[in-house]
Amino acid sequence: MSSEQSTDSTADGVPAAESEEALDFRSSMIMTQDWNLDVDSDELDDSPATVTDARQTFQNLVRSAIKYDTFKKGEADTVRRIIEHIELVSLKKSAEGFNRVNFSVGVLNCFFICWVLGAYPEHIWLLYLIEAVYFIPRKFYNMWRAKPLNQAFYYLDFCWFTNFFAMAYFAIIVISGIFGFNDDIQNGVREVIFKAALGVFCGVLVCANLALPFVACLFHDVNTMTGLFIHLMPPVVMYTFVWYNDRIVEAWPNLFNLSYLEDGLTYYGGTDSIASCSTAFYFTWWVIYVCFMLGGGGIDLPKKFKPDGSPANPRYDTVFHSTMRDGVCILIGKFFRGRSKADSLTLMETNMFDKIDFCLYMFFHMIASLSAIYISGYLCFKSIKRTRTLHRL
């Protein structure tokens, strides 16, 4: 046995603890699973070879790097890391369908949204509804075909839930206006919905734009642009309803009645405040999602093994499992569960997270969301209120 091989195990034949670098490589490999690098080449544009082969090449590079991680530290280490990073970026862009047409369309659409916002802000809500009809089904198609796990249940996440609610509300308003029974929707109901949307859009979604790494502007990638769309457009729509409510009512007199904006809104205090309505909306989703995950078996969907230890052959993924694989599992294991990094990585590789992990995840999700509603949402509301007062003066 060579000296290199002897360092891989103890004298008793028990595998030695993995180096920190090897653990980092394992973590990187887990994260590449969410890049959909296992689809066939005919599903991608301008792809010279199958992405499956490319991903296998990357896996071989990683294994080779782990094997020789003790060889010539310094320059060789730096060069190897740079090459691997370039390989990663190249594979990810190819998997996302990077080409001139997709890029140009993405850029033009962003300019078009900005133009409509500046020239016709009273119609931005309609543009949101129209583009959502394309973006959301298109992303669902990609999520349904995602590999290695189907991502259809991602649509149960709070940000998606919020957008579906907004789309349904606008659709009901339009249909009601067309058929002439819009007046049947009581103004009090409209006001409650508006207050809930104001706190959530200006609180949770605004903070999500700042904090979530996957909310990015990649013009060629429909998946990424859809993620940006559902997080950024609702706050933009709310901006137009607050600042240009008179123009909206003038342009759509049969659809919108925004008289409650002139009466004045309160952010804190009472069950009819903006904060209370937003909190009630959040907990409506929170209860539904917890029931699905714990009562509906959602937490077991991506697990690779059954309780008896036999293979489970999973087909579906969830946002909870995806977020845990992105490194949250390591943080929870380190600070709250007393797990080693190697044990957390094993859970990330098998999706064998337990109910305690899920409860901790949902607890911090609740804290972050309510903090966004009560802090970010309030600051946005306060800024709007003060500026509108100055304008009146």
XYZ file of C-alpha atoms in Angstrom:
393
model
C 0.000 0.000 0.000
C 1.377 3.384 -0.990
C 1.802 6.248 1.442
C -0.982 8.141 -0.354
C -3.383 5.257 0.115
C -2.445 4.843 3.738
C -3.590 8.367 4.493
C -7.103 7.521 3.336
C -7.847 5.101 6.164
C -6.839 4.362 9.710
C -4.859 1.386 10.858
C -8.088 -0.421 11.730
C -9.466 -0.034 8.216
C -11.941 2.641 9.277
C -12.152 5.534 6.786
C -10.441 8.639 8.061
C -12.312 11.919 8.348
C -12.590 13.749 5.048
C -10.557 16.881 4.619
C -12.344 20.219 4.625
C -11.546 20.581 0.938
C -13.092 17.204 0.142
C -16.216 18.188 2.063
C -16.419 21.432 0.081
C -16.233 19.459 -3.154
C -19.052 17.193 -1.988
C -21.133 20.251 -1.191
C -20.468 21.706 -4.660
C -21.485 18.471 -6.347
C -24.765 18.434 -4.425
C -25.563 21.984 -5.521
C -25.013 21.143 -9.217
C -27.991 18.777 -9.026
C -30.299 21.797 -9.122
C -28.776 23.056 -12.360
C -30.658 20.522 -14.519
C -27.424 19.270 -16.047
C -28.856 15.823 -16.759
C -31.241 16.781 -19.559
C -30.537 15.603 -23.090
C -28.717 17.751 -25.608
C -31.737 18.028 -27.917
C -33.534 19.942 -25.161
C -30.911 22.695 -25.253
C -29.915 25.306 -27.833
C -26.453 25.321 -29.425
C -25.288 22.360 -27.366
C -22.487 20.457 -29.179
C -22.604 17.436 -26.880
C -24.872 15.949 -24.285
C -24.877 17.760 -20.992
C -24.890 14.373 -19.289
C -21.411 13.709 -20.725
C -20.298 17.193 -19.707
C -21.499 16.678 -16.167
C -19.698 13.334 -16.042
C -16.549 15.110 -17.169
C -16.947 17.610 -14.358
C -17.499 14.813 -11.848
C -14.285 13.160 -13.002
C -12.440 16.458 -12.601
C -13.703 16.779 -9.043
C -12.781 13.211 -8.144
C -9.342 13.723 -9.637
C -8.911 16.945 -7.668
C -9.863 15.195 -4.435
C -7.476 12.350 -5.152
C -4.515 14.640 -5.708
C -5.411 17.365 -3.232
C -2.152 16.791 -1.391
C -0.001 17.230 -4.505
C 1.917 20.498 -4.907
C -0.074 22.860 -2.774
C 0.034 26.452 -3.932
C 0.214 27.160 -7.641
C -1.276 23.845 -8.762
C -4.099 24.232 -6.243
C -4.943 27.719 -7.495
C -4.858 26.721 -11.176
C -7.029 23.686 -10.531
C -9.651 25.748 -8.698
C -9.772 28.313 -11.508
C -10.188 25.622 -14.161
C -12.940 23.915 -12.205
C -14.765 27.196 -11.697
C -14.600 27.968 -15.423
C -15.880 24.473 -16.181
C -18.767 24.984 -13.762
C -19.782 28.310 -15.300
C -19.546 26.872 -18.819
C -21.747 23.898 -17.961
C -24.325 26.045 -16.202
C -24.625 28.496 -19.101
C -24.971 25.659 -21.605
C -27.667 24.026 -19.498
C -29.575 27.321 -19.350
C -29.712 27.607 -23.133
C -27.403 30.580 -23.585
C -27.741 31.958 -27.131
C -28.242 35.268 -28.931
C -31.984 34.974 -29.473
C -32.836 34.225 -25.851
C -30.485 36.940 -24.643
C -31.900 39.574 -27.040
C -35.512 38.775 -26.174
C -34.722 38.973 -22.460
C -33.047 42.365 -22.824
C -35.853 43.791 -24.988
C -38.495 42.602 -22.541
C -36.747 44.384 -19.658
C -36.611 47.601 -21.675
C -40.281 47.203 -22.598
C -41.322 46.814 -18.948
C -39.321 49.914 -18.008
C -40.915 51.878 -20.865
C -44.447 50.884 -19.851
C -43.693 51.727 -16.221
C -42.485 55.188 -17.173
C -44.999 56.029 -19.907
C -48.139 54.119 -18.913
C -47.902 53.121 -15.224
C -51.694 52.693 -15.091
C -51.327 49.617 -17.324
C -48.395 47.903 -15.597
C -50.743 45.578 -13.692
C -52.128 44.316 -17.004
C -48.619 43.765 -18.367
C -47.817 41.783 -15.200
C -50.869 39.597 -15.762
C -50.112 39.039 -19.463
C -46.435 38.194 -18.969
C -47.251 35.938 -16.045
C -49.457 33.898 -18.379
C -46.300 33.142 -20.389
C -43.546 33.013 -17.771
C -45.230 30.853 -15.153
C -46.450 28.009 -17.425
C -43.114 28.082 -19.298
C -41.181 27.675 -16.068
C -43.587 24.981 -14.892
C -42.838 23.074 -18.106
C -39.119 23.263 -17.324
C -39.680 22.348 -13.696
C -41.798 19.358 -14.678
C -38.986 18.047 -16.897
C -36.236 18.899 -14.426
C -33.787 16.149 -13.550
C -32.901 14.306 -11.423
C -36.120 15.329 -9.581
C -39.363 16.885 -10.775
C -39.695 20.419 -9.341
C -43.447 20.937 -9.795
C -44.008 21.254 -6.041
C -41.788 24.349 -5.993
C -44.985 26.214 -6.863
C -46.164 25.702 -3.285
C -43.508 28.110 -1.994
C -44.698 31.397 -0.483
C -43.492 33.664 -3.293
C -45.322 31.550 -5.864
C -48.396 31.394 -3.644
C -48.372 35.191 -3.458
C -48.157 35.593 -7.231
C -50.907 33.062 -7.872
C -53.131 34.961 -5.471
C -52.359 38.278 -7.204
C -52.997 36.785 -10.644
C -56.272 35.265 -9.499
C -57.394 38.575 -8.007
C -56.611 40.554 -11.173
C -58.258 37.880 -13.315
C -61.427 38.024 -11.193
C -61.437 41.820 -11.423
C -61.127 41.705 -15.228
C -63.774 39.001 -15.667
C -66.123 40.802 -13.285
C -65.670 44.043 -15.204
C -66.340 42.364 -18.542
C -69.568 40.756 -17.380
C -70.728 43.784 -15.413
C -70.850 42.421 -11.877
C -67.694 44.080 -10.572
C -69.763 46.046 -8.080
C -70.629 42.776 -6.338
C -67.068 42.647 -4.986
C -67.417 44.665 -1.836
C -65.051 47.549 -1.291
C -64.160 46.189 2.144
C -62.908 42.960 0.568
C -60.839 44.917 -1.933
C -59.326 46.960 0.885
C -58.313 43.887 2.905
C -56.703 42.292 -0.151
C -54.877 45.516 -0.969
C -53.533 45.827 2.584
C -52.326 42.229 2.630
C -50.633 42.686 -0.745
C -49.001 45.966 0.321
C -47.313 44.409 3.361
C -46.252 41.229 1.561
C -45.088 42.857 -1.682
C -43.186 45.706 -0.012
C -41.957 43.483 2.799
C -41.290 39.849 1.920
C -40.783 40.187 -1.832
C -38.643 43.315 -1.616
C -36.356 41.623 0.911
C -36.301 38.469 -1.206
C -34.943 40.518 -4.103
C -32.113 41.681 -1.865
C -31.341 38.456 -0.016
C -31.977 35.450 -2.275
C -29.018 34.555 -4.521
C -31.154 32.959 -7.261
C -33.135 36.179 -7.814
C -30.899 37.439 -10.596
C -31.099 39.025 -14.028
C -29.904 36.507 -16.627
C -31.548 37.626 -19.848
C -31.117 34.310 -21.676
C -32.480 32.045 -18.944
C -36.270 31.739 -18.711
C -36.094 30.020 -15.322
C -33.993 32.746 -13.725
C -35.936 35.569 -15.363
C -39.188 34.039 -14.144
C -37.771 33.963 -10.630
C -36.863 37.637 -10.964
C -40.286 38.377 -12.455
C -42.316 36.911 -9.579
C -40.199 38.695 -6.967
C -39.770 42.089 -8.636
C -42.974 42.730 -10.591
C -45.458 42.558 -7.662
C -43.654 45.376 -5.768
C -43.572 47.369 -9.031
C -47.316 46.830 -9.481
C -47.925 47.947 -5.900
C -45.778 51.031 -6.548
C -48.074 52.062 -9.408
C -51.217 51.502 -7.347
C -49.901 53.730 -4.581
C -48.388 56.501 -6.691
C -50.657 56.468 -9.744
C -53.978 55.366 -8.278
C -55.752 58.333 -9.878
C -54.508 57.363 -13.336
C -55.443 53.720 -12.755
C -58.994 54.624 -11.723
C -59.302 56.996 -14.682
C -58.060 54.381 -17.154
C -60.007 51.479 -15.620
C -63.085 53.007 -13.937
C -65.091 49.788 -14.186
C -62.404 47.649 -12.603
C -60.802 49.449 -9.691
C -62.150 51.428 -6.776
C -59.253 52.802 -4.733
C -61.174 55.219 -2.520
C -59.690 53.615 0.596
C -56.310 55.057 -0.381
C -57.698 58.556 0.020
C -59.219 57.692 3.400
C -55.782 56.834 4.759
C -54.269 53.491 5.755
C -52.614 52.491 9.028
C -49.717 50.077 9.115
C -49.892 49.051 12.786
C -52.815 48.798 15.167
C -56.017 46.818 14.940
C -57.039 43.753 13.003
C -57.677 45.822 9.876
C -54.172 47.310 9.701
C -51.746 46.539 6.896
C -49.469 44.519 9.189
C -52.361 42.406 10.502
C -53.763 41.659 7.050
C -50.298 40.746 5.732
C -49.594 38.534 8.737
C -52.917 36.729 8.303
C -52.117 36.161 4.629
C -48.680 34.751 5.474
C -49.982 32.360 8.110
C -52.663 31.139 5.712
C -49.896 29.916 3.434
C -47.768 28.743 6.381
C -50.494 26.418 7.670
C -51.207 25.042 4.194
C -47.527 24.339 3.521
C -46.908 22.702 6.901
C -49.964 20.477 6.407
C -48.695 19.449 2.969
C -45.169 18.710 4.153
C -45.999 16.915 7.400
C -49.517 15.627 6.818
C -49.427 15.181 3.054
C -46.078 13.411 2.872
C -44.206 16.242 1.200
C -41.196 15.841 3.460
C -40.718 12.246 2.221
C -41.044 12.923 -1.528
C -37.332 13.399 -2.419
C -35.919 10.918 0.107
C -33.712 8.249 -1.470
C -34.468 5.630 1.158
C -37.617 4.347 2.818
C -37.880 4.015 6.632
C -36.824 0.347 6.357
C -33.635 1.347 4.504
C -34.666 0.106 1.061
C -34.282 2.393 -1.990
C -37.211 4.790 -2.447
C -36.760 5.827 -6.117
C -37.883 9.458 -5.535
C -39.419 11.529 -8.322
C -40.339 14.921 -6.812
C -38.431 17.695 -5.083
C -39.591 20.544 -2.814
C -38.272 24.018 -2.074
C -37.504 22.917 1.481
C -35.214 20.107 0.317
C -33.614 22.303 -2.342
C -32.879 25.045 0.211
C -31.436 22.526 2.649
C -29.148 21.175 -0.077
C -27.908 24.704 -0.790
C -26.125 24.749 2.552
C -28.858 25.490 5.080
C -28.603 21.895 6.310
C -24.960 22.479 7.242
C -25.828 25.621 9.204
C -28.741 23.974 11.034
C -26.625 20.929 11.780
C -23.757 23.006 13.105
C -25.648 25.469 15.298
C -28.799 23.594 16.342
C -28.474 19.838 15.796
C -24.876 19.081 16.757
C -24.167 17.352 13.428
C -20.792 17.167 11.768
C -20.402 18.639 8.306
C -19.915 15.154 6.872
C -23.207 13.983 8.381
C -25.017 17.038 7.034
C -23.595 16.393 3.573
C -24.831 12.818 3.742
C -28.317 14.128 4.487
C -28.012 16.581 1.605
C -27.008 13.779 -0.757
C -29.917 11.546 0.288
C -32.548 14.193 1.194
C -33.137 12.331 4.446
C -34.038 15.431 6.449
C -36.265 14.846 9.466
C -39.214 16.748 10.901
C -37.002 18.663 13.327
C -35.012 20.033 10.390
C -38.258 21.053 8.717
C -39.645 22.721 11.858
C -36.432 24.711 12.291
C -36.555 25.705 8.626
C -40.177 26.872 8.893
C -39.461 28.718 12.132
C -36.689 30.761 10.549
C -38.790 31.254 7.406
C -41.531 32.693 9.614
C -39.123 34.953 11.516
C -37.579 36.264 8.300
C -40.937 36.838 6.581
C -42.601 38.568 9.527
C -39.501 40.706 10.066
C -39.708 41.767 6.430
C -43.399 42.621 6.784
C -43.004 44.568 10.018
C -39.738 46.340 9.142
C -39.200 46.594 5.389
C -42.901 46.870 4.634
C -43.345 49.591 7.237
C -40.338 51.573 5.993
C -41.655 51.478 2.433
C -45.122 52.509 3.615
C -43.710 55.318 5.780
C -41.600 56.619 2.915
C -44.588 56.626 0.575
C -46.837 58.308 3.126
C -44.366 61.102 3.872
C -43.633 61.785 0.212
C -47.316 61.906 -0.689
C -47.851 64.406 2.138
C -45.054 66.620 0.803
C -46.576 66.467 -2.679
C -49.899 67.681 -1.365
C -48.135 70.631 0.257
